[in-house]
Structure formats: structure tokens, C-alpha cells
Tab-separated table of C-alpha atoms in Angstrom:
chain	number	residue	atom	x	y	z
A	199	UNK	CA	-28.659	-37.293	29.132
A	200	UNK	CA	-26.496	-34.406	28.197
A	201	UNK	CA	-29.620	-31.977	29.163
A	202	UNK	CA	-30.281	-32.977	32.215
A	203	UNK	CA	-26.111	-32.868	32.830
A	204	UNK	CA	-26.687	-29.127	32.395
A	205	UNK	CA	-29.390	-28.402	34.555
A	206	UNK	CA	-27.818	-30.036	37.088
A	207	UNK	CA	-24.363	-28.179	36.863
A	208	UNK	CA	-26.068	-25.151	36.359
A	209	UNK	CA	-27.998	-25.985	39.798
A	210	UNK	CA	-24.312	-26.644	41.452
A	211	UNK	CA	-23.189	-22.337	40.396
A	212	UNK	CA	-26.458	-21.026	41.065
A	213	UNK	CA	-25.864	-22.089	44.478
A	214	UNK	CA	-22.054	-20.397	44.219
A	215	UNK	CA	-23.619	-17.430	42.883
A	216	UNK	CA	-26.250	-17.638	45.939
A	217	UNK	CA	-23.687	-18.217	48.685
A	218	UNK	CA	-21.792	-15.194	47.218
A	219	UNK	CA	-24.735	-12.973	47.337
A	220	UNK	CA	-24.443	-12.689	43.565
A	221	UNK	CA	-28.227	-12.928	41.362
A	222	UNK	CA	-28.237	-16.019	39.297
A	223	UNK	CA	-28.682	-15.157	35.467
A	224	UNK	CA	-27.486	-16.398	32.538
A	225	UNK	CA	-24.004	-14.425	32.257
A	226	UNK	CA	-22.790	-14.807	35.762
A	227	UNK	CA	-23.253	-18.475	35.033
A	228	UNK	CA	-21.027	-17.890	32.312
A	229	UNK	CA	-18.263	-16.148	34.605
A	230	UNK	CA	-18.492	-19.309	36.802
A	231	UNK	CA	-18.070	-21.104	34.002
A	232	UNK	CA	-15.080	-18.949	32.489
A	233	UNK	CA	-13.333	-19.069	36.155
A	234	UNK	CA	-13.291	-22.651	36.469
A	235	UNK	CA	-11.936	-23.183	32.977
A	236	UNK	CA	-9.288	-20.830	33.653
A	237	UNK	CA	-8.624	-22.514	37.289
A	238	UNK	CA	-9.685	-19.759	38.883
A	239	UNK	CA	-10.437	-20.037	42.796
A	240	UNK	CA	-14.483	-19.919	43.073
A	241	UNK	CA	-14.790	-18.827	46.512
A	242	UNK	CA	-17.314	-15.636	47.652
A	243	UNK	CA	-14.907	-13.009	47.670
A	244	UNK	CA	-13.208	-13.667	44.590
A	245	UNK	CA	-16.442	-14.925	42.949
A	246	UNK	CA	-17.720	-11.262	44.168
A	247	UNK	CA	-14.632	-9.464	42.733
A	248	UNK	CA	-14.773	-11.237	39.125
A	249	UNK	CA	-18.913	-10.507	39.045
A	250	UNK	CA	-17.889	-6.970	40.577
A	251	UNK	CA	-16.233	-6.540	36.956
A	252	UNK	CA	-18.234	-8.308	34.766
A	253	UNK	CA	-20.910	-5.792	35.743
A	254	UNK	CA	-18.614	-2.907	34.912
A	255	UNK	CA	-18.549	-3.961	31.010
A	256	UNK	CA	-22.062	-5.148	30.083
A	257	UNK	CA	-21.159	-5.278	26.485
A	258	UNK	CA	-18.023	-7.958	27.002
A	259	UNK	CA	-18.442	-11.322	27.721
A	260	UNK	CA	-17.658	-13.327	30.874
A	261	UNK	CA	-14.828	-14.877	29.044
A	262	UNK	CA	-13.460	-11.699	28.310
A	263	UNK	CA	-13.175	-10.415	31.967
A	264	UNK	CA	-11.939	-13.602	33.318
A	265	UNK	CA	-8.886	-13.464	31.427
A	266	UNK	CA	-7.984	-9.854	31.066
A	267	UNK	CA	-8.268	-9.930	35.467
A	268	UNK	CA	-6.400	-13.441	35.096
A	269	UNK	CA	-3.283	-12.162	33.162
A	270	UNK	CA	-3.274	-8.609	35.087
A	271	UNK	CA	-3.939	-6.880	31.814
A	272	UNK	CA	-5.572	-3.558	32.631
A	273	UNK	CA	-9.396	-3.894	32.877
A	274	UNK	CA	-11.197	-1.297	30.985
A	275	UNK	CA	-12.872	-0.216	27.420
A	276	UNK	CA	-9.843	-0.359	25.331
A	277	UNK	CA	-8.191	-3.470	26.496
A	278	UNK	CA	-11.595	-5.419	26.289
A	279	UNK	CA	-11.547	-4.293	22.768
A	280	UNK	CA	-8.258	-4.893	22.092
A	281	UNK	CA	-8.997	-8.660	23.386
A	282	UNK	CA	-11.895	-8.975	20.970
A	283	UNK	CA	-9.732	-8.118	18.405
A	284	UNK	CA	-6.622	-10.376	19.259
A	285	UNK	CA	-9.694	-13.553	20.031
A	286	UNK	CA	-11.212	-12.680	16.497
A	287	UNK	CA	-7.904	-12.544	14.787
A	288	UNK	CA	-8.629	-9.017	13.962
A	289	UNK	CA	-5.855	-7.662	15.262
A	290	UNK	CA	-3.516	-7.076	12.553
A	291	UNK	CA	-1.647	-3.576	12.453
A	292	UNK	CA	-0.842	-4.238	9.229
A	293	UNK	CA	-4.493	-4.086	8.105
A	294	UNK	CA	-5.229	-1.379	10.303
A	295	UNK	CA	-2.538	0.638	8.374
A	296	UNK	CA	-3.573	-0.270	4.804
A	297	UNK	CA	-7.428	1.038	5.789
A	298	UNK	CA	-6.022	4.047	7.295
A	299	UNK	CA	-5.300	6.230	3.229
A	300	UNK	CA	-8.849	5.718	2.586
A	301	UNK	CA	-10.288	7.203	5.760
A	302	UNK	CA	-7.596	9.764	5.452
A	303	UNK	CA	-8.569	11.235	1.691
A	304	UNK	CA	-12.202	10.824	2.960
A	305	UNK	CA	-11.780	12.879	5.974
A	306	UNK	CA	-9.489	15.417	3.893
A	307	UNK	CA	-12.357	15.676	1.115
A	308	UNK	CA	-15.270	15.851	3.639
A	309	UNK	CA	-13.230	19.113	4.859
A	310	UNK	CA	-12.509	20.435	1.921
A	311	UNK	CA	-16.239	20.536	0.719
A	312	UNK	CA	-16.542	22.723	4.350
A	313	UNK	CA	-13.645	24.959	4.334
A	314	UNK	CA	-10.369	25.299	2.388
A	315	UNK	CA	-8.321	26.985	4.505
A	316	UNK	CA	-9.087	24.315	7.691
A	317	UNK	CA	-8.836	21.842	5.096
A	318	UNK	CA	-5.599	22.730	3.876
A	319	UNK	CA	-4.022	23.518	7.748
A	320	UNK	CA	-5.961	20.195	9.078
A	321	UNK	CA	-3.979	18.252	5.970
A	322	UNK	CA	-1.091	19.799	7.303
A	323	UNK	CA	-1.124	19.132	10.778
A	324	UNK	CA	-2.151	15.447	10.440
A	325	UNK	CA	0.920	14.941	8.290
A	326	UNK	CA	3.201	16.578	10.655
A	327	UNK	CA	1.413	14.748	13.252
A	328	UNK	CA	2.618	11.024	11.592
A	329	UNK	CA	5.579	12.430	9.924
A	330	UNK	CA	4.361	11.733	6.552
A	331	UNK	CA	6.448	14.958	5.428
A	332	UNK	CA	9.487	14.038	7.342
A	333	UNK	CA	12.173	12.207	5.140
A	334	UNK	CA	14.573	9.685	7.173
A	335	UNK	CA	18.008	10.182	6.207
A	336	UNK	CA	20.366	7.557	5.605
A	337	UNK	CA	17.212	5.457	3.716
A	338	UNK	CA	16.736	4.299	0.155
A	339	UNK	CA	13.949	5.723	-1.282
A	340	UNK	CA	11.841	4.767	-4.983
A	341	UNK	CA	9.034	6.517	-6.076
A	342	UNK	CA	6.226	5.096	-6.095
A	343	UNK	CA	4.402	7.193	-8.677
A	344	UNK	CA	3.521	5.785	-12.111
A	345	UNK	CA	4.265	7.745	-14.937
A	346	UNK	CA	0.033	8.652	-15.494
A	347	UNK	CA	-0.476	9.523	-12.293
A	348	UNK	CA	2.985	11.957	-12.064
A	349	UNK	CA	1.378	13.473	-15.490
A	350	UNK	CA	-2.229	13.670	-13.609
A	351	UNK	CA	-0.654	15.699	-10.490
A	352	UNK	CA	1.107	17.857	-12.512
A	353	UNK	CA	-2.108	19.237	-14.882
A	354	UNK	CA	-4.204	19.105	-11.542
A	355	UNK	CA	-1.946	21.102	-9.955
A	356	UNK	CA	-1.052	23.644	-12.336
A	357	UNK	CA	-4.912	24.440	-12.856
A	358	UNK	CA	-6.727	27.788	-11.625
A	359	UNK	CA	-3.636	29.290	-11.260
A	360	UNK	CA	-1.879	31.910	-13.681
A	361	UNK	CA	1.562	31.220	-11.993
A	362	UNK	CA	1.916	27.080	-12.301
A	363	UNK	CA	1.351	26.526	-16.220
A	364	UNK	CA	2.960	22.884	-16.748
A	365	UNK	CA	1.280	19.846	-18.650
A	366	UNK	CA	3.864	17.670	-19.521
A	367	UNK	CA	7.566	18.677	-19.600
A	368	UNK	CA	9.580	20.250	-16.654
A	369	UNK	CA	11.088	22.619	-19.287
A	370	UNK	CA	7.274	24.159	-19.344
A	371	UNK	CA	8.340	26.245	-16.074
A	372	UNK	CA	11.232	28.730	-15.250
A	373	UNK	CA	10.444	29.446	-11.653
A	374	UNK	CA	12.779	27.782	-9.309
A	375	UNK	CA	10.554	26.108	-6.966
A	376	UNK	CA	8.220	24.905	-9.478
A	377	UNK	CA	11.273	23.457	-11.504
A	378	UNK	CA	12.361	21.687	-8.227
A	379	UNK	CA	9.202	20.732	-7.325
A	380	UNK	CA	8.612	19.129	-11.248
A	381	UNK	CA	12.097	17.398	-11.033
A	382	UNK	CA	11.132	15.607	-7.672
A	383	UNK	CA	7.889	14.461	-8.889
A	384	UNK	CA	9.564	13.006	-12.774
A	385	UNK	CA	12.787	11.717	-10.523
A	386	UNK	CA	12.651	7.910	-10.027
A	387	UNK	CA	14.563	8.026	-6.170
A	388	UNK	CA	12.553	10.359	-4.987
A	389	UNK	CA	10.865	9.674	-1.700
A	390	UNK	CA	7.222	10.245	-1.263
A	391	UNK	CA	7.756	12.048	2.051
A	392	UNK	CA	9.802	14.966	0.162
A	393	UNK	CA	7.049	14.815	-2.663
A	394	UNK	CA	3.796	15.537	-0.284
A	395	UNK	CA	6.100	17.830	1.811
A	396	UNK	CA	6.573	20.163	-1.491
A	397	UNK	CA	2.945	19.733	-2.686
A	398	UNK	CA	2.120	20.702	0.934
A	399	UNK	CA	3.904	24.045	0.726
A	400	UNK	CA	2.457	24.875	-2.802
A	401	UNK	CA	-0.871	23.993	-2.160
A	402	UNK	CA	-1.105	25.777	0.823
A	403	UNK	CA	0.250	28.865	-0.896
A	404	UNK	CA	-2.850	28.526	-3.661
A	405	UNK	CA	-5.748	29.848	-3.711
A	406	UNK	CA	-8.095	26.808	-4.283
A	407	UNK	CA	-11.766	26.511	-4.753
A	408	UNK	CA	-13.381	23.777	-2.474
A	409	UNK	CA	-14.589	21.442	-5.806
A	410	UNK	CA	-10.366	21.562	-7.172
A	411	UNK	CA	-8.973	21.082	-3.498
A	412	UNK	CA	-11.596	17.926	-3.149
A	413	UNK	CA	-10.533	16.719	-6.662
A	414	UNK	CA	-6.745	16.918	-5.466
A	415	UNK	CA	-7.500	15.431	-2.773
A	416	UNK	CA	-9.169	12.675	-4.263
A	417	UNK	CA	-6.453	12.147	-7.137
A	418	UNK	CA	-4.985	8.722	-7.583
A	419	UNK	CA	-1.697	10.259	-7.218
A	420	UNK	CA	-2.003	11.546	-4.107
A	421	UNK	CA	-3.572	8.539	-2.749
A	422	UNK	CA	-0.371	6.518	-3.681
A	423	UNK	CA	2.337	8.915	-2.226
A	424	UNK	CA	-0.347	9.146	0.761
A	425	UNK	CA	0.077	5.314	1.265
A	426	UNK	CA	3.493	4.447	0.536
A	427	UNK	CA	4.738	7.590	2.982
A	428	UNK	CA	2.420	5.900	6.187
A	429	UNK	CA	3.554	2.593	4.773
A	430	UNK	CA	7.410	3.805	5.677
A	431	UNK	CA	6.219	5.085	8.953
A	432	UNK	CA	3.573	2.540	9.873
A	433	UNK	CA	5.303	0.080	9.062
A	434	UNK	CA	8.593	-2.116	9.953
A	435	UNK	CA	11.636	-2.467	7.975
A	436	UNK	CA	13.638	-5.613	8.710
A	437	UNK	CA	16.692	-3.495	7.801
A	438	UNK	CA	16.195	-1.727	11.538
A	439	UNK	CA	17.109	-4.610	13.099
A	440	UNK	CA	20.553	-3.386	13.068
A	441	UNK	CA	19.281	-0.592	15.475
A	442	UNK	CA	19.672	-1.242	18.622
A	443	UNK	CA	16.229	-1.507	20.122
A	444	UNK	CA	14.771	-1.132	17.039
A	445	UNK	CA	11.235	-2.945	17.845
A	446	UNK	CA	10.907	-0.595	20.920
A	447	UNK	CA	11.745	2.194	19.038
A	448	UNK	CA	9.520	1.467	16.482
A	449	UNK	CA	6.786	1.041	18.610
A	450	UNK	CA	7.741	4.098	20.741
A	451	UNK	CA	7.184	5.998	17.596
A	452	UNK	CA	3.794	4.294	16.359
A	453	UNK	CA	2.342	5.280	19.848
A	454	UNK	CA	3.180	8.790	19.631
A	455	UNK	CA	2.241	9.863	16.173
A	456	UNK	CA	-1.144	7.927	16.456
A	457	UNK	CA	-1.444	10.096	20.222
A	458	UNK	CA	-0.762	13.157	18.184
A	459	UNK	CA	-2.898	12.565	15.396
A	460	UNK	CA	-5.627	11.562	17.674
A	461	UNK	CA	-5.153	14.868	19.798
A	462	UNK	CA	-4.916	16.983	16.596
A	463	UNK	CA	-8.572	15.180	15.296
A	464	UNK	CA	-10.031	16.179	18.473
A	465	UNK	CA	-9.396	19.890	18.181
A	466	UNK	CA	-10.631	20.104	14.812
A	467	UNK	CA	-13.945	18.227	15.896
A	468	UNK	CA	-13.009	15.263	13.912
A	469	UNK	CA	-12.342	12.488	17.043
A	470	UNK	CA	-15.280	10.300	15.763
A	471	UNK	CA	-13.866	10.260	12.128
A	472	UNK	CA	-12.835	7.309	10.470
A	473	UNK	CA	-9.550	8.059	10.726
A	474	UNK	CA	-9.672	8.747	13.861
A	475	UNK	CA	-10.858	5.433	15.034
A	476	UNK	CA	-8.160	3.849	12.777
A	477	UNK	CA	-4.993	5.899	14.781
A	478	UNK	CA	-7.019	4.651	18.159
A	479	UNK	CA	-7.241	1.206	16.959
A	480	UNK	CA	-3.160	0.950	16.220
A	481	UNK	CA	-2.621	2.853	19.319
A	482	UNK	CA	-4.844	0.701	21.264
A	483	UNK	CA	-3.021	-2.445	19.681
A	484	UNK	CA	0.160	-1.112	21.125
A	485	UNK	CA	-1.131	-0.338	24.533
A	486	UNK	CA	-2.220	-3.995	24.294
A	487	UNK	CA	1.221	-5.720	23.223
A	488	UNK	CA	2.618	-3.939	26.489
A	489	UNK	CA	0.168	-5.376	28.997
A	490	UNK	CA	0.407	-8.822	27.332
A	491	UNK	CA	4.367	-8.139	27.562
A	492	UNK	CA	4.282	-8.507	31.448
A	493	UNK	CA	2.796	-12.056	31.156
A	494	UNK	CA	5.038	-13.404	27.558
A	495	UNK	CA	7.195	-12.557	25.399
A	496	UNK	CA	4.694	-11.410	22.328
A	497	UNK	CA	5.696	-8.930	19.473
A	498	UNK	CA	3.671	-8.091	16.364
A	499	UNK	CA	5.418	-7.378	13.460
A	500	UNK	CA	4.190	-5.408	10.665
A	501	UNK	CA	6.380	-5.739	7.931
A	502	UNK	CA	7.830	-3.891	5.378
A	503	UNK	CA	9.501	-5.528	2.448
A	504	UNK	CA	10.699	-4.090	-1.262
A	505	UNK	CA	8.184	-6.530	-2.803
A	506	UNK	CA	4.944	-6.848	-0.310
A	507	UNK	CA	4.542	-6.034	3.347
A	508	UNK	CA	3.572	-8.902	5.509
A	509	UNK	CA	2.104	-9.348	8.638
A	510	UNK	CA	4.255	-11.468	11.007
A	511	UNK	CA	3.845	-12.585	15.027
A	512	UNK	CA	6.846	-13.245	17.231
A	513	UNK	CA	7.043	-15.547	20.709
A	514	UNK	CA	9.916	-15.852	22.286
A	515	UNK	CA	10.008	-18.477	25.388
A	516	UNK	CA	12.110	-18.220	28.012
A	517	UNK	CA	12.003	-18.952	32.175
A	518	UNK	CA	10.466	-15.684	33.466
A	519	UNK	CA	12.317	-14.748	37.085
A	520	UNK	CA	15.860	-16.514	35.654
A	521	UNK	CA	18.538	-15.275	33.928
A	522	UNK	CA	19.388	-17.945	30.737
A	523	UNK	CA	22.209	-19.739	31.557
A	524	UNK	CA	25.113	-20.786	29.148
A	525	UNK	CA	24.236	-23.584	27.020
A	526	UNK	CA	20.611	-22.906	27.590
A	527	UNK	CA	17.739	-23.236	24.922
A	528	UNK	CA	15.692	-20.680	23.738
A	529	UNK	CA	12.693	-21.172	22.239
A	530	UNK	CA	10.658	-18.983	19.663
A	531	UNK	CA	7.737	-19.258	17.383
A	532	UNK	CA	7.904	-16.731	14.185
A	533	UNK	CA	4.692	-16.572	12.407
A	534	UNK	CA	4.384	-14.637	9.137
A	535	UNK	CA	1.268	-14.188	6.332
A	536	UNK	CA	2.598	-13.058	3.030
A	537	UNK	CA	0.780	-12.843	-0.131
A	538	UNK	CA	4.337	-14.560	-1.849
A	539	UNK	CA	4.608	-17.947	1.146
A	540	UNK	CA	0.904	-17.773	2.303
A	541	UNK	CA	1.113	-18.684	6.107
A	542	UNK	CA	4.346	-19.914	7.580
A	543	UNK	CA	5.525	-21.076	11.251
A	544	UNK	CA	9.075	-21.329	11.855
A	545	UNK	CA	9.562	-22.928	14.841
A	546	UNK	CA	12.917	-22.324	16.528
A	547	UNK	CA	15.116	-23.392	18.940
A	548	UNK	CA	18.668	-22.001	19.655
A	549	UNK	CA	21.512	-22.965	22.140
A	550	UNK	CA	24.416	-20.643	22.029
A	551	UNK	CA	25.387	-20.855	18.407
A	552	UNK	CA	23.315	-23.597	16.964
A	553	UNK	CA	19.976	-23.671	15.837
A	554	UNK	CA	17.238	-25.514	14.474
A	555	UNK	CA	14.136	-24.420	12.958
A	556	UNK	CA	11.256	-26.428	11.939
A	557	UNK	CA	9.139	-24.371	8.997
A	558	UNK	CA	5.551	-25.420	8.441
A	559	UNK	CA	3.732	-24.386	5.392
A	560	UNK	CA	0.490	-24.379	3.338
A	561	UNK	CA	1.087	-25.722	-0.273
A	562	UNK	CA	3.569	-28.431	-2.250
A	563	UNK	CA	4.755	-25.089	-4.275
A	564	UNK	CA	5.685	-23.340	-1.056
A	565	UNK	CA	7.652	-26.236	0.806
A	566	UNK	CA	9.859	-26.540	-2.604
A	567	UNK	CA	10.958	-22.821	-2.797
A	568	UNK	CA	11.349	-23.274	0.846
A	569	UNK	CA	13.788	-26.272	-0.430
A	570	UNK	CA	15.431	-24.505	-3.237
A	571	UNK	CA	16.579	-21.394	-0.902
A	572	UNK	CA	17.285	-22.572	2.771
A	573	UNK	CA	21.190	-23.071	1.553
A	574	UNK	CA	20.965	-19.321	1.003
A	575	UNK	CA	19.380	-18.916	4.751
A	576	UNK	CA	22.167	-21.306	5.718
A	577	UNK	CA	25.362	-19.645	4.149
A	578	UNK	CA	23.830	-16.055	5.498
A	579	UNK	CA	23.875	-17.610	9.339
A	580	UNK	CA	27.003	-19.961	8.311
A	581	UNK	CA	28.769	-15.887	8.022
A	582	UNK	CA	27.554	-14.669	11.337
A	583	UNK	CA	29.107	-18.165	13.081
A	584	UNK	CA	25.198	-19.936	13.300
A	585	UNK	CA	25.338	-23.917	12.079
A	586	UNK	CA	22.123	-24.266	11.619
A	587	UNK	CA	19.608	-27.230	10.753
A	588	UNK	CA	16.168	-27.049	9.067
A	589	UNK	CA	13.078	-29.100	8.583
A	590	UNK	CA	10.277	-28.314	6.286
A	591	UNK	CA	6.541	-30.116	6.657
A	592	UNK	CA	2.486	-29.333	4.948
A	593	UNK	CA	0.388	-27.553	7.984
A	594	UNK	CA	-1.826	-30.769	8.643
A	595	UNK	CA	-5.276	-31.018	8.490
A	596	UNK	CA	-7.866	-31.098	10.782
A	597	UNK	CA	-10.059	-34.286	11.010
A	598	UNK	CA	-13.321	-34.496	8.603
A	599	UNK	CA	-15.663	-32.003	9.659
A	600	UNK	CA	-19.173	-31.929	8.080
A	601	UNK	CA	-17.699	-35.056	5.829
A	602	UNK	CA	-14.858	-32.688	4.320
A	603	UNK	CA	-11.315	-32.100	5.355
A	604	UNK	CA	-10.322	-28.593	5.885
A	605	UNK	CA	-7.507	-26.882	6.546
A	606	UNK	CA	-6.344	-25.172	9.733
A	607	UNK	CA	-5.789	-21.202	8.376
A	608	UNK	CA	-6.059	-19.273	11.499
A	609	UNK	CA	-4.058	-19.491	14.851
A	610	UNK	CA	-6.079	-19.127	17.824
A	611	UNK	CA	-3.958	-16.475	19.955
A	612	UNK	CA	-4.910	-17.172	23.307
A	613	UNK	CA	-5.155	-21.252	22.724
A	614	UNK	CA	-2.002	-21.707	21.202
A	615	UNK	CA	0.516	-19.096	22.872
A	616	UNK	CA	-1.404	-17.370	25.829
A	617	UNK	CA	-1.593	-20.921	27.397
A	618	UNK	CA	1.365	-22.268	26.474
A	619	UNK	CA	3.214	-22.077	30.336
A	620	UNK	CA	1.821	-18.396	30.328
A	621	UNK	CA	3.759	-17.751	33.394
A	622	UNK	CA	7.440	-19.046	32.749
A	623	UNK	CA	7.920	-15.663	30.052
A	624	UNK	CA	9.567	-13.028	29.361
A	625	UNK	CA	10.679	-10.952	26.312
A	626	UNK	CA	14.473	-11.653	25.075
A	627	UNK	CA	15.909	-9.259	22.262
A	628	UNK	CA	16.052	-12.068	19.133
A	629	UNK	CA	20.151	-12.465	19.080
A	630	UNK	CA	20.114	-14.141	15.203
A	631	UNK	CA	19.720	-11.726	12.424
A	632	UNK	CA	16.094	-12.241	11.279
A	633	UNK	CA	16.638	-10.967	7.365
A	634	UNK	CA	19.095	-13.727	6.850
């Protein structure tokens, strides 16, 4: 019976583990296991080197080890994390960013109720740090304050002090910078980088008690302009595509305000915040995406659109060692998750100027906007000399499983592009221009 299968197979590696001069337990059985479903050579010496590892990380599993040694990804803490994520599907920076305010304003009030005036230079420093006060130029900016909360910012921050004295109307003030600083907050273009960067300089010119700095800190208001200005710099806008290297640079930047942010944390005593663990996460993610980028062509893409962000994945296949050749396909696999489409594949493939993409999608509803707008897809391609051809299908379902049919939702990361001819890859600049 299937039992006594077991026992015997696990009789075959304990004697592997023996001949190696490696103790037989239940999680080196495992790594035999692991190695021989990843085709790995089970001799002594590399049986020794693999259990060598495993043994370094007593919290990871064998699996884990196997294939971060396997696909030459750096072994140690961060990466096994980083795989725990990317196997758990929790690996999203998009997610990562939209938890990131709340640990923020918690950290900020947690000072506050300890010290103003670290409070106030900590605030400051972190924002530098991510460039949350730096306005790009050249951008189109809306703000993204409501007309309560600009009337709630205003009273809160014209209280306990004799010299700000507004409630309602920018005509309440005379003083210069308090007129400029009332016109940005009431203007409708303004962008919340230039809003935080004035409240910045006015708050730190205050003399606040620790119970009104928390309550600022706190304020709905803030909290907004907090998330929409790491949203802008946390984020991707398709629009940089026109960039050249425009995902590298984007990345390039994500890695070294997190770095800064992290080292900042650490001298103020804060490196086990939150917060803190949030900027590590993203900056771990990146790290991640790099090492995976020596084995496929993988890109995460955390985007940034005038409606909703999205989260979206990007594989591009192509021969590793060879240059493509003319008349050559290319391959690529774009998968996004918006709140709008749900989760959508768009399979493509494109030789020189032609290409075909297959989209799969969740619902009825979705595969008939799909229908109603690919002509618009079409004519945008159609302008930038593409002919392209579409087809549109329902994700299918998985088999009965405890007597009901359920759909597939999640896609496995290492079963469906880690092993798909892991080591014919290697990252190609998307030539078509992804907004269309």
C-alpha cells in the first residue's frame, strides 16, 4: 500500500543521507526529497553541500534551499524571505506600498507623544529620505484633498498659534506665506508633494504641544496627501515608458529611498518600527527581482493609473546566450490584477512588427468590455506600424474538488514561470508601447 511505499523510499535516502555522513531526520529527508524533484545530482558531496545549507537556515524549509542554491539566487535571510513571499503570493509591492501611510502616521504619532522637536526633524528626514517633498517637474498633478479635509487642515493648523488665524477663506490671512500656503491647499492642480513640503516648513517653525502635533499627525488630511505623494514615488506610471530605461530607473530609485529611509530609522532608534520593516520588505523585493533576473526575464510592475493602481507581472522569453535574430519570436506573459478587469493574462507573441495576444479573463462582463475596446488597442498599435491580432477566452476551471468547481485565482510563481525552460532567459526591453 501507499504506506508501506513510504517507508520503503524513505529507507532508500536514509541510506543517501548515511553514505554522505549526513544524520537521518525528518527535514534532510525532505532536502533529498526537494533535490530529486528539482533533478538535482544526489551524490555525497553535493548531498553534503545542500544539507551544509539547510542547516544554516533552520527556520526555511528544504524546499526553500534547494531552489534558491538551484537558481544561484544568493543564499541568506532576506532572499529566503523574499522566496516565502514570492511562493505565498505575498509578494506584491503594490500592497507593501498601500500598508506603508499607516505605519508611517503611527510611527510619526508614537514620536510625537515622546518628543516634538525629534518628531518634527524625524518627519522631516523620512520625507526627504523618499522624496515625498520633492515635486517632479514636467508631471500633471490633481489634488487629492477633498474639500472637508482641506477645511480640517486649515483650522488644525491655524490653532495654538496667534500668527495663523484662518477657518475658512484664504482672504482670512495677509501674510504672504500663509496666503501661498492657503492658495496651494484650496487649488485643484496642486500636487501633494508641494502641499506636505509647505506644511513641513510651517510646522516645523511652530511651536506645538505633543497632544496638537499627534492630532496633526493623525488628521485625515494628512493621511491622504501622505499616500497619494508615496503613491507617485512608490509607484509606476505607464507614462515613463517613454523614458528610456524607465523600469531600471524606477527601480534604481525605489532601492535607494527605501536604503535611506531604512538608514535614517536606524539612527533615530526606530529600525524595528513598522515602517521600517515595510521600506525593508520593498527593498528586499527589489534585491529579489535582480537575483531572479540572472535566471529569466521577470519584472514586477506596480502600477499607477488616473483611476486605480494595479498590480501587474511581466515575463518576457527569449534564448538566453543568443542574440534574437530577424524574424524571430518573442514571447511574453503580462499579468495584471485591477479592481476595474479583476485578473487578466495577456499572452503575447511578437515577430518583427506583428503580434498576437491571447487575453484570458475572469467574468462574461470582463471578456465583453475586452470586446467593445480592443479596436481602440488596435488603431493605437495600427499608428506605431503593429498589425496586430487578438483572442479573448474565460480563465477555465479547475476539475471538481470537494464536489464543487472552483476557480483558479492565484498563479503559482515558481510552477508556472520559474519552470517554464528556466534556463533559455533573459530580460529584453518590451519594444511595443504597453499604454496602447
Amino acid at each position: 500500500d501507499r504506506t508501506s511505499m513510504e517507508q520503503a523510499g524513505n529507507l532508500v535516502l536514509a541510506k543517501i543521507l548515511g553514505e554522505a555522513g549526513i544524520e537521518v531526520n525528518e527535514r534532510n529527508l525532505e532536502l533529498i526529497k526537494s533535490m530529486m524533484k528539482e533533478q538535482i545530482p544526489i551524490d555525497a558531496q553535493t548531498v553534503q553541500k545542500y544539507a551544509k545549507e539547510l542547516a544554516l537556515f533552520p527556520k526555511a524549509d528544504a524546499d526553500t534551499i534547494v531552489r534558491l542554491e538551484k537558481y544561484q539566487i544568493p543564499l541568506n535571510e532576506e532572499m529566503v524571505t523574499q522566496y516565502g513571499n514570492y511562493k505565498n503570493n505575498e509578494y506584491q509591492i503594490l500592497e507593501q506600498t498601500s500598508a506603508m501611510p499607516d505605519t508611517m502616521v503611527e510611527l510619526f504619532s508614537e514620536m510625537a507623544g515622546e518628543d516634538t522637536e525629534d518628531a518634527i526633524m524625524f518627519w522631516g528626514d523620512v520625507m526627504d529620505a523618499l522624496e515625498l517633498t520633492t515635486v517632479e517637474k514636467g508631471k500633471e498633478f490633481s489634488n487629492p484633498l477633498s474639500e472637508e479635509q482641506k477645511q480640517e487642515l486649515l483650522t488644525l493648523l491655524g490653532e495654538e498659534s496667534e500668527e495663523l488665524e484662518w477657518t475658512d477663506t484664504i482672504e482670512r490671512t495677509e501674510d504672504p506665506k500663509q496666503q501661498e500656503l492657503l492658495q496651494l491647499i484650496e487649488a485643484e492642480d496642486s500636487a501633494p508633494e508641494e502641499i506636505l513640503k509647505k506644511i513641513q516648513t510651517m510646522v516645523a517653525q511652530k511651536s506645538m504641544s505633543k497632544e496638537h502635533l499627534g492630532r496633526f499627525f493623525q488628521n485625515d488630511g494628512f493621511h491622504t496627501l501622505l499616500r497619494s505623494a508615496l503613491e507617485d514615488k512608490m509607484l509606476f506610471d505607464p507614462r515613463m515608458l517613454e523614458e528610456e530605461r524607465a523600469i531600471s530607473n524606477f527601480y534604481q530609485k525605489l532601492m535607494e529611498r527605501t536604503e535611506k529611509a531604512q538608514k535614517i530609522m536606524e539612527e533615530y532608534g526606530k529600525g524595528e518600527s513598522s515602517f521600517a520593516k515595510a521600506t525593508s520588505e520593498i527593498n528586499g523585493n527589489v534585491k529579489f527581482m535582480g537575483a531572479m533576473n540572472e535566471m529569466l526575464n521577470y519584472v514586477q510592475l506596480p502600477l499607477k493609473f488616473t483611476e486605480e493602481n494595479a498590480h501587474g507581472d511581466l515575463y518576457v522569453y527569449t534564448k538566453k546566450n543568443l542574440l534574437r535574430k530577424k524574424g524571430e519570436e518573442l514571447t511574453a506573459l503580462l499579468h495584471l490584477e485591477l479592481d476595474s478587469l479583476g485578473k487578466l493574462d495577456v499572452f503575447i507573441r511578437m515577430t518583427e512588427l506583428k503580434v498576437n495576444t491571447d487575453f484570458t479573463l475572469e467574468s462574461e462582463e470582463m471578456l465583453d468590455f475586452i470586446g467593445e475596446h480592443i479596436e481602440e488597442l488596435n488603431e493605437r498599435l495600427a499608428r506605431k506600424g503593429y498589425r496586430m491580432s487578438s483572442t479573448m477566452q474565460l480563465k477555465k476551471e479547475t476539475k471538481e474538488v470537494t464536489g464543487k468547481t472552483q476557480k483558479e485565482t492565484n498563479m503559482d510563481f515558481f510552477r508556472d514561470i520559474v519552470n517554464r525552460d528556466k534556463k533559455t532567459m533573459k530580460l529584453t526591453r518590451f519594444s511595443f508601447d504597453v499604454r496602447a
